[in-house]
Short mmCIF file of C-alpha atoms in Angstrom, two decimals:
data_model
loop_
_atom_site.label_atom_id
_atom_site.label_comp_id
_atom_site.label_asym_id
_atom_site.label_seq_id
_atom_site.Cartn_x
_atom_site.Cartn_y
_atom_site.Cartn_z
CA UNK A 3 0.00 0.00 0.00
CA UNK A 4 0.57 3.69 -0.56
CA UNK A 5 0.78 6.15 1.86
CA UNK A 6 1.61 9.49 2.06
CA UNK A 7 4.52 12.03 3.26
CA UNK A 8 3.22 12.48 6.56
CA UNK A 9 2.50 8.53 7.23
CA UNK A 10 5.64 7.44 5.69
CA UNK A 11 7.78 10.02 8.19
CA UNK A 12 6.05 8.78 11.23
CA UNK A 13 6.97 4.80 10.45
CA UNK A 14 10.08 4.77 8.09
CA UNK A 15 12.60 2.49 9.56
CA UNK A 16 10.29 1.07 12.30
CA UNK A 17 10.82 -2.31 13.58
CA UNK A 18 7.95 -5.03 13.17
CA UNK A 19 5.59 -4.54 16.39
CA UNK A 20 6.65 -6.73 19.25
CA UNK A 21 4.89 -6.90 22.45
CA UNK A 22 6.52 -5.03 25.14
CA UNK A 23 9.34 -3.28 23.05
CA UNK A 24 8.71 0.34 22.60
CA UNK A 25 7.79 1.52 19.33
CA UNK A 26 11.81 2.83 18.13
CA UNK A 27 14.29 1.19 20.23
CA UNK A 28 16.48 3.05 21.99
CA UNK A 29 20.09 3.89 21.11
CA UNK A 30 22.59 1.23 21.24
CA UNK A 31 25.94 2.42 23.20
CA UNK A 32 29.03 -0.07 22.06
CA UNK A 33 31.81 -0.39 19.93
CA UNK A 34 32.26 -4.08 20.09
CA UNK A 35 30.16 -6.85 20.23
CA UNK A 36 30.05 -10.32 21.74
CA UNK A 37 31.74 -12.75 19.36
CA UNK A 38 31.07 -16.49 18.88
CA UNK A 39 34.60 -17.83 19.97
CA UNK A 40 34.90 -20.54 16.94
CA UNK A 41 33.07 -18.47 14.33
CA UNK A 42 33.94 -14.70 14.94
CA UNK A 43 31.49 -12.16 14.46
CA UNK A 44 27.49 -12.52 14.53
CA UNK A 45 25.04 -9.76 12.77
CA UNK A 46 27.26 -7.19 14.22
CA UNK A 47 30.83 -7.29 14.70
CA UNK A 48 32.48 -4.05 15.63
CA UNK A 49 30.09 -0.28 15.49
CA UNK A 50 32.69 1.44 12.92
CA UNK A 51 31.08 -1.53 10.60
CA UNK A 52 28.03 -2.31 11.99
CA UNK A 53 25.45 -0.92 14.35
CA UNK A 54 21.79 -1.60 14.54
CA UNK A 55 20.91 2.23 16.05
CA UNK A 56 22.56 3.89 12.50
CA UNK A 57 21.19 0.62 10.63
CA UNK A 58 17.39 1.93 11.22
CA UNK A 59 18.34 5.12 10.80
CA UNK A 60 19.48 4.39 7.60
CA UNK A 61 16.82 2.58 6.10
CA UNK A 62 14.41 5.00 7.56
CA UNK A 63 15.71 7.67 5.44
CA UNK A 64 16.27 4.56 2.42
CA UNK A 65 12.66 4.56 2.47
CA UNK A 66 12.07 8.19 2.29
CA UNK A 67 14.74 9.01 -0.73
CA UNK A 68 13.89 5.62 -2.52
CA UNK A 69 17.03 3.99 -2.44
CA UNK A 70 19.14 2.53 0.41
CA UNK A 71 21.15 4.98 2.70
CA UNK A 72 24.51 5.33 4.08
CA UNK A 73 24.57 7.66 7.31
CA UNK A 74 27.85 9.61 8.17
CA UNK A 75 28.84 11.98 10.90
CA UNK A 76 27.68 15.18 9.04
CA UNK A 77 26.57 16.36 5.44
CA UNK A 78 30.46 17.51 4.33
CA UNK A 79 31.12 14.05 5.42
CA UNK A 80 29.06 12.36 3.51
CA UNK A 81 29.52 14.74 0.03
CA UNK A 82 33.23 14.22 0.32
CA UNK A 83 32.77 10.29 0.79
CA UNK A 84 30.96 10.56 -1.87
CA UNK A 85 33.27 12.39 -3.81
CA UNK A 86 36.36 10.38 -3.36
CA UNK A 87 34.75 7.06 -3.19
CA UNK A 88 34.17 7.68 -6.87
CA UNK A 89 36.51 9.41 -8.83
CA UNK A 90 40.29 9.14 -9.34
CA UNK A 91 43.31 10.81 -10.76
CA UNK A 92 42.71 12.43 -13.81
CA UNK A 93 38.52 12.07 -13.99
CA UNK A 94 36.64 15.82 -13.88
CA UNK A 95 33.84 16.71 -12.23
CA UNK A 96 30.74 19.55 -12.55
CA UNK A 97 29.94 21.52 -9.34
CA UNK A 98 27.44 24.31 -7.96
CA UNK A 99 29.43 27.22 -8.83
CA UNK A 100 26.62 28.77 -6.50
CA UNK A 101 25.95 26.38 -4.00
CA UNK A 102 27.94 25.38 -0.69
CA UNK A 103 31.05 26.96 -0.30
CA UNK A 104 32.85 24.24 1.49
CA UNK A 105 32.09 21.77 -1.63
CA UNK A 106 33.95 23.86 -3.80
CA UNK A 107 36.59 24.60 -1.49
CA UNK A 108 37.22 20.55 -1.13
CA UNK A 109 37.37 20.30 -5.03
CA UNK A 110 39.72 23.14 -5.02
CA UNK A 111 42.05 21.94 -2.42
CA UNK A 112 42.03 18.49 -1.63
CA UNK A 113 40.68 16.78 -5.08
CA UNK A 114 42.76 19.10 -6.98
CA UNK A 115 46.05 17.62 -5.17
CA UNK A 116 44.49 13.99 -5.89
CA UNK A 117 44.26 15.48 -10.19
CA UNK A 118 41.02 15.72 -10.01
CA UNK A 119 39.64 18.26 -12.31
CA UNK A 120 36.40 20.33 -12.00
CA UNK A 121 34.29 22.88 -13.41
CA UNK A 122 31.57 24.87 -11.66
CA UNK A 123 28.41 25.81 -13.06
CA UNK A 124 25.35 27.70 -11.85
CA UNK A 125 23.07 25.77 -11.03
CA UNK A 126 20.71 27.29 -13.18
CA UNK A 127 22.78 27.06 -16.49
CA UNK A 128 23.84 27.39 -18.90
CA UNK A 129 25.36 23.79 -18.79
CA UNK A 130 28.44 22.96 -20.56
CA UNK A 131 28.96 19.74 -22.81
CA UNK A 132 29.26 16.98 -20.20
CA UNK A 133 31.52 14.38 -22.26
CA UNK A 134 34.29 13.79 -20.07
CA UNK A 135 32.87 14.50 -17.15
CA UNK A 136 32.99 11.23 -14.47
CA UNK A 137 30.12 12.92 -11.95
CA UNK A 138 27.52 16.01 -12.42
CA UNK A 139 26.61 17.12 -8.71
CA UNK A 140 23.42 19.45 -8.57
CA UNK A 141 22.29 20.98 -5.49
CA UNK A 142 18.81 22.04 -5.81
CA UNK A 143 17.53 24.29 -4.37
CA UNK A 144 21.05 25.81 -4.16
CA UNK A 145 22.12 27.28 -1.24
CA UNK A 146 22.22 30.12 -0.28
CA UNK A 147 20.70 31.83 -3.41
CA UNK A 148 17.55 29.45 -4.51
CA UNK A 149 18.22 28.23 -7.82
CA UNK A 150 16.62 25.23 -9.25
CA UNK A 151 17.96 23.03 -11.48
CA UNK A 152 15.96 20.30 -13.85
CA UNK A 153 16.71 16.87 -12.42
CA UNK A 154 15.57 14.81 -14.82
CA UNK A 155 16.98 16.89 -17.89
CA UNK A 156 20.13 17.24 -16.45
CA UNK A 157 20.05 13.03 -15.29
CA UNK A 158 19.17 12.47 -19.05
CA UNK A 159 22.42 14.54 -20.30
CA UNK A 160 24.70 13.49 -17.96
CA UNK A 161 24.05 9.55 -18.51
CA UNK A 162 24.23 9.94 -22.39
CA UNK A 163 27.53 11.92 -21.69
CA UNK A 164 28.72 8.99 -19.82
CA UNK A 165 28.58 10.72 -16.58
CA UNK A 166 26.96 10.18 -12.78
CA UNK A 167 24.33 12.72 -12.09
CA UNK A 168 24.65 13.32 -7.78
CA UNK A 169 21.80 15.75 -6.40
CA UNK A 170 22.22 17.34 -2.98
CA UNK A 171 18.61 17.46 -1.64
CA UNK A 172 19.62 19.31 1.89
CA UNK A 173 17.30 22.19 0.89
CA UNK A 174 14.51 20.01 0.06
CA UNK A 175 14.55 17.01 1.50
CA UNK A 176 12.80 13.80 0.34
CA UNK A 177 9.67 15.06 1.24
CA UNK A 178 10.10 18.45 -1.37
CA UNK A 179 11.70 15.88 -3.77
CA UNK A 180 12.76 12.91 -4.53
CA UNK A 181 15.79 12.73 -7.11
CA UNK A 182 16.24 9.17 -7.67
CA UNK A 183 13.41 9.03 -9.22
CA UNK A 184 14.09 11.51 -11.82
CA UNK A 185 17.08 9.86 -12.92
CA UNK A 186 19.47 10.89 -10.60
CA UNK A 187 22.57 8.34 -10.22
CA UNK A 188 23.01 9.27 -6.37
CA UNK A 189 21.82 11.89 -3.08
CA UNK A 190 23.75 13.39 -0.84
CA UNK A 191 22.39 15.18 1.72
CA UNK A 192 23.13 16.89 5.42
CA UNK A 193 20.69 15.72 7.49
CA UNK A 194 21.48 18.15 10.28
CA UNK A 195 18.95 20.72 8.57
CA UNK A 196 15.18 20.02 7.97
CA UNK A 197 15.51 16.40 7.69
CA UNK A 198 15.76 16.63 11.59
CA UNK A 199 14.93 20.23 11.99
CA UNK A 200 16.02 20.43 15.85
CA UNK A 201 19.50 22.00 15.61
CA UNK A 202 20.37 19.44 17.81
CA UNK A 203 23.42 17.12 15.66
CA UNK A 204 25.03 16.82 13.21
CA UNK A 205 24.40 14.25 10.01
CA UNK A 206 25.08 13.14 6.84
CA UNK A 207 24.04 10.78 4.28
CA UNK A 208 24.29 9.15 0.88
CA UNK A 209 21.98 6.98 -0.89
CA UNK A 210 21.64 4.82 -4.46
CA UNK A 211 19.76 2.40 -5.62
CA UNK A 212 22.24 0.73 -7.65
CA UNK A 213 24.13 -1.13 -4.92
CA UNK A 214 27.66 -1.18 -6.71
CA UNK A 215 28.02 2.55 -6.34
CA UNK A 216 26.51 2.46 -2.78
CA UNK A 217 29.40 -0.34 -1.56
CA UNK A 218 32.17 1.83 -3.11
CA UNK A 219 31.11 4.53 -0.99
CA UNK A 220 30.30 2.20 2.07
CA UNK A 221 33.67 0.32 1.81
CA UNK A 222 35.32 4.35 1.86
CA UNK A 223 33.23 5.16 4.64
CA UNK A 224 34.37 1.73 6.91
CA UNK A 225 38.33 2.33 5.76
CA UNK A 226 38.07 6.29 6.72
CA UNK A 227 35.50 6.14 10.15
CA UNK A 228 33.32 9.04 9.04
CA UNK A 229 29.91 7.50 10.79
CA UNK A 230 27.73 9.50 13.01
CA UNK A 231 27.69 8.10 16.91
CA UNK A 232 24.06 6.15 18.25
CA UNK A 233 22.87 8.77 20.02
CA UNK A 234 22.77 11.13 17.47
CA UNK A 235 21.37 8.23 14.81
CA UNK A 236 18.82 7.83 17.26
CA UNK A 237 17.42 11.66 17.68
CA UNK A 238 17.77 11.89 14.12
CA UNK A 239 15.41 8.89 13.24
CA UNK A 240 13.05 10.09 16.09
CA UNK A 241 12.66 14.11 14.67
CA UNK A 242 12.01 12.58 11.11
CA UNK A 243 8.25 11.44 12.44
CA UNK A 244 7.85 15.39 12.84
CA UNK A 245 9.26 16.05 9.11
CA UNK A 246 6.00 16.62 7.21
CA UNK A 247 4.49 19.11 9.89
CA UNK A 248 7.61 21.01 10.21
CA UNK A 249 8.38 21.41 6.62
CA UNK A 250 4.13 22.50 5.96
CA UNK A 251 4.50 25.06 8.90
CA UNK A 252 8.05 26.01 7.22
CA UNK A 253 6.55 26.42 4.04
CA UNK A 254 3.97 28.12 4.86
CA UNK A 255 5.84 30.88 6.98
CA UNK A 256 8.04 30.84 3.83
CA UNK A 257 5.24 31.95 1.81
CA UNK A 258 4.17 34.64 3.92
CA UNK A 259 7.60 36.14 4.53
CA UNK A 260 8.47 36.10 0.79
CA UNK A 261 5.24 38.18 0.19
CA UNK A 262 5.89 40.38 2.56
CA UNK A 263 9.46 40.57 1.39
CA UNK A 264 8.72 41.71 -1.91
CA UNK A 265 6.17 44.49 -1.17
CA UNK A 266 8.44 46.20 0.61
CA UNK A 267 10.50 49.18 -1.39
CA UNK A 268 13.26 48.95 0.78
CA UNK A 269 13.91 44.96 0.17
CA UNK A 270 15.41 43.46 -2.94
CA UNK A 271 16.26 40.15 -4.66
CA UNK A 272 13.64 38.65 -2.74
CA UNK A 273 13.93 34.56 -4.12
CA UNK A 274 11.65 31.96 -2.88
CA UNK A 275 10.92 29.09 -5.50
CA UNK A 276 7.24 29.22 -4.96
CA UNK A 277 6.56 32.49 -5.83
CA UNK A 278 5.29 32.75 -9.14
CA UNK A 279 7.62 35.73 -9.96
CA UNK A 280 10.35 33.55 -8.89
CA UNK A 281 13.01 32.79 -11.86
CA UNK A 282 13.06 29.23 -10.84
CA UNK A 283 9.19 28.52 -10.17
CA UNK A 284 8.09 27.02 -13.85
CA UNK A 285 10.99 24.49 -12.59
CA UNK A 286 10.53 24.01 -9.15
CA UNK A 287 6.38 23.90 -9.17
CA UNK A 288 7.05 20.81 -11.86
CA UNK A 289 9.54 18.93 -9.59
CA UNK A 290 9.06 19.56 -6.16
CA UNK A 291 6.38 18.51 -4.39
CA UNK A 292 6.52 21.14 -1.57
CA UNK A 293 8.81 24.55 -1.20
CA UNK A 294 11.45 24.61 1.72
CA UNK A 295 11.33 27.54 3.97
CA UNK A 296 13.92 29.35 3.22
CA UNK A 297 13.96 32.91 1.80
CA UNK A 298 17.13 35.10 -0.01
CA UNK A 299 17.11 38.63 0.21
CA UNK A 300 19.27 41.69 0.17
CA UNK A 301 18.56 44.60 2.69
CA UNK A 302 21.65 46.43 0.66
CA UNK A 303 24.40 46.58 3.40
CA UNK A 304 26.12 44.59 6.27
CA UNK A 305 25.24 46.71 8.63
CA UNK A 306 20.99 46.50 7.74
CA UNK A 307 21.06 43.56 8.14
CA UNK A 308 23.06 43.71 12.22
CA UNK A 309 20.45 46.35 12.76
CA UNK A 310 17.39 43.86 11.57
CA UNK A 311 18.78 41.04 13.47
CA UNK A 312 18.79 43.03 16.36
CA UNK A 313 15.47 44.32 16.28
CA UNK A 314 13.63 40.88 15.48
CA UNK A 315 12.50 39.38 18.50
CA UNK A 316 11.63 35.98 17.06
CA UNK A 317 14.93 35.65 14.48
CA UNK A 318 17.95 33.97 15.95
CA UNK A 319 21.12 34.98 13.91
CA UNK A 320 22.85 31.60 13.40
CA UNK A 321 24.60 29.94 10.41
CA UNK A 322 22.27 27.01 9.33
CA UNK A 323 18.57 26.31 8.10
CA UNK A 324 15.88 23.94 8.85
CA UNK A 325 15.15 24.12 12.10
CA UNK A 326 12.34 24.95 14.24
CA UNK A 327 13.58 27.94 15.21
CA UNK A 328 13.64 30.67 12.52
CA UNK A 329 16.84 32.31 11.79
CA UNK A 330 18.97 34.07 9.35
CA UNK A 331 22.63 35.53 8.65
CA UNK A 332 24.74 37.23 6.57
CA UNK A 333 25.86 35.05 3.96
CA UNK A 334 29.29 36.96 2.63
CA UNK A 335 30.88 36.89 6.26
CA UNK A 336 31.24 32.63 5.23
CA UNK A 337 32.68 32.67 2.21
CA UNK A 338 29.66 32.99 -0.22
CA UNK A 339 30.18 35.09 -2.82
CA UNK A 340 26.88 36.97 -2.00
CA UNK A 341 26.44 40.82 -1.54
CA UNK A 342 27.35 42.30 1.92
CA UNK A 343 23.85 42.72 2.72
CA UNK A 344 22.42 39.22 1.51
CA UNK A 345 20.72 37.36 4.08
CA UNK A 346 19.48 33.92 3.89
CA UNK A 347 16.55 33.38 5.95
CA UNK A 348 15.72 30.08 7.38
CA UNK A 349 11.84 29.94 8.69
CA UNK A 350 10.95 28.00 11.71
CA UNK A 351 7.44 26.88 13.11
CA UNK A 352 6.69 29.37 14.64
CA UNK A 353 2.55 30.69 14.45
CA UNK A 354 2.71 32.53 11.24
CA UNK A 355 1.05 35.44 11.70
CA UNK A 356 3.27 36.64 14.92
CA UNK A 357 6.46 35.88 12.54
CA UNK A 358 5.45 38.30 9.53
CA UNK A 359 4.73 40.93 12.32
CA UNK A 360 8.28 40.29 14.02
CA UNK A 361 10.18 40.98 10.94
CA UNK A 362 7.93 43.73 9.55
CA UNK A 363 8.66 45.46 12.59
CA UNK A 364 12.62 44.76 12.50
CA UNK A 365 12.68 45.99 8.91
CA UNK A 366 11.17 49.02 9.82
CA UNK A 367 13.60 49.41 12.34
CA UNK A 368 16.39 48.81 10.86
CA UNK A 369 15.89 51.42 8.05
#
């Protein structure tokens, strides 16, 4: 049977009912397991390798991107995992010349010392011939600035080039998309944003459905360590029962704010996929099945945007997205090759109606 976002996030990963266990099993603290003294190891051997805590995390979130999952200890983790699991010396790659700075910082530093070649395009084209290329990574929508990119017609050009199409679906999760299904080769994701939404660990993952490429990156992941601890696996597979009423509530306030946003005079670049003014909405409104709640703008100089933080009573200034909580910053003080005042705005859960007041009165402010 069939069921829908909501369902699906309340019992991915659950174990079978059995009377007298609770409904998720708690974590599992240990590194090694009993052996059998003859024959060595059982279903678990050592928790670098093995552990059942991140096994039902990961096949709650397999069930939710459509193709088995690999967990790791936090979303730069798991994209440079992916990375190096899968090229070598002399392949190239395509990046978001607009998405995460750190991503393009690895390619620039540590896979150009391996001869790894790459070019970075924006994510919403123009795209360059892709023969030659080993892997295409999209990240969509790109963060910080919103762009969209066409899975499936980029999937479709990148396998008839010979290449592996990779999405990172941080921004959206599995619930706003789901890119295996449009052809893409591979996800990569950090789960410490909406996926768990608390701002309460750090996560990562990767997942396939064509289990060759999966072991290459599962036999990198148990030579190099990079796995996430139990505790963590275990609030992460409990907040992802909450993931389809966060992200609604998210979206919604995401709505709201962008319309507010761009009525104002003194507010520009205002991007939110779902508005219909939005240079990626024909894309987006085809692929994704719901907007995430996050919101670009520009309030034209650093210090706007230190006077609006410090006026909102409801907007925590912090440097990540997703969560409950809303909150924004100022995206060229990381690295992102954004205007000084450029602020990427994160909306939490809270009632929607006291949020739109909170920053209309903070902009006003702030002027």
């Amino acid at each position: 049977m069939s069921y829908s976002d909501g369902t699906r996030s309340v019992h991915a990963g659950l174990p079978e009912p059995v009377v007298g266990e609770p409904f998720l099993r708690g974590p599992v603290f240990a590194a090694p397991y009993h052996l059998d003294p003859v024959t060595g190891p059982g279903e678990n051997g050592y928790a670098r390798t093995e552990h059942p805590t991140r096994e039902a995390l990961e096949a709650a979130i397999g069930e939710l991107e459509g193709g088995p999952a690999l967990a790791f200890a936090s979303g730069q983790a798991a994209i440079t995992a992916m990375l190096l699991s899968l090229v070598k010396t002399g392949d190239r790659v395509a990046l978001p010349g607009d998405g995460y700075f750190p991503v393009r910082a690895f390619a620039g530093g540590a896979l150009a010392d391996l001869g790894v070649g790459s070019v970075l395009v924006p994510t919403a084209g123009p795209y360059p011939d892709l023969t030659g290329l080993r892997l295409v990574l999209l990240e969509t929508p790109a963060n910080p600035g919103l762009d969209v990119a066409d899975i499936r017609a980029l999937a479709d050009a990148a396998h008839a080039a010979g290449a592996l199409l990779a999405v990172d679906n941080t921004a959206a999760t599995p619930l706003g998309q789901t890119p295996l299904a449009l052809g893409a080769d591979l996800v990569v994701a950090s789960g410490t944003k909406a996926l768990t939404g608390h701002s309460d660990l750090l996560l990562g993952y990767v997942a396939a459905r064509d289990t060759a490429l999966l072991d290459k990156v599962e036999n990198w992941r148990k030579l190099t360590g990079g796995v996430p601890g139990a505790f963590d696996c275990w609030l992460a597979h409990r907040s992802i029962a909450t993931m389809d009423l966060r992200l609604a509530r998210q979206s919604a306030n995401a709505a709201a704010i962008a319309e507010l946003l761009a009525g104002r005079s003194d507010v520009t670049g205002v991007r939110w996929p779902g508005l219909p003014s939005d240079p990626s909405y024909p894309v987006a409104s085809r692929q994704m099945r719901r907007i995430p709640g996050i919101v670009a703008f520009d309030l034209g100089s650093a210090e706007r945007v230190a006077r609006f933080l410090e006026a909102a009573s409801l907007v925590f200034a912090a440097t990540s997205f997703g969560g409950v909580h809303t909150s924004a910053d100022r995206r060229a003080q990381f690295g992102d090759d954004t205007a000084p005042g450029f602020v990427r705005f994160s909306c939490g859960i809270e009632d929607t109606a006291d949020l739109v007041a909170d920053v209309s009165q903070a902009l006003d402010k702030s002027r």
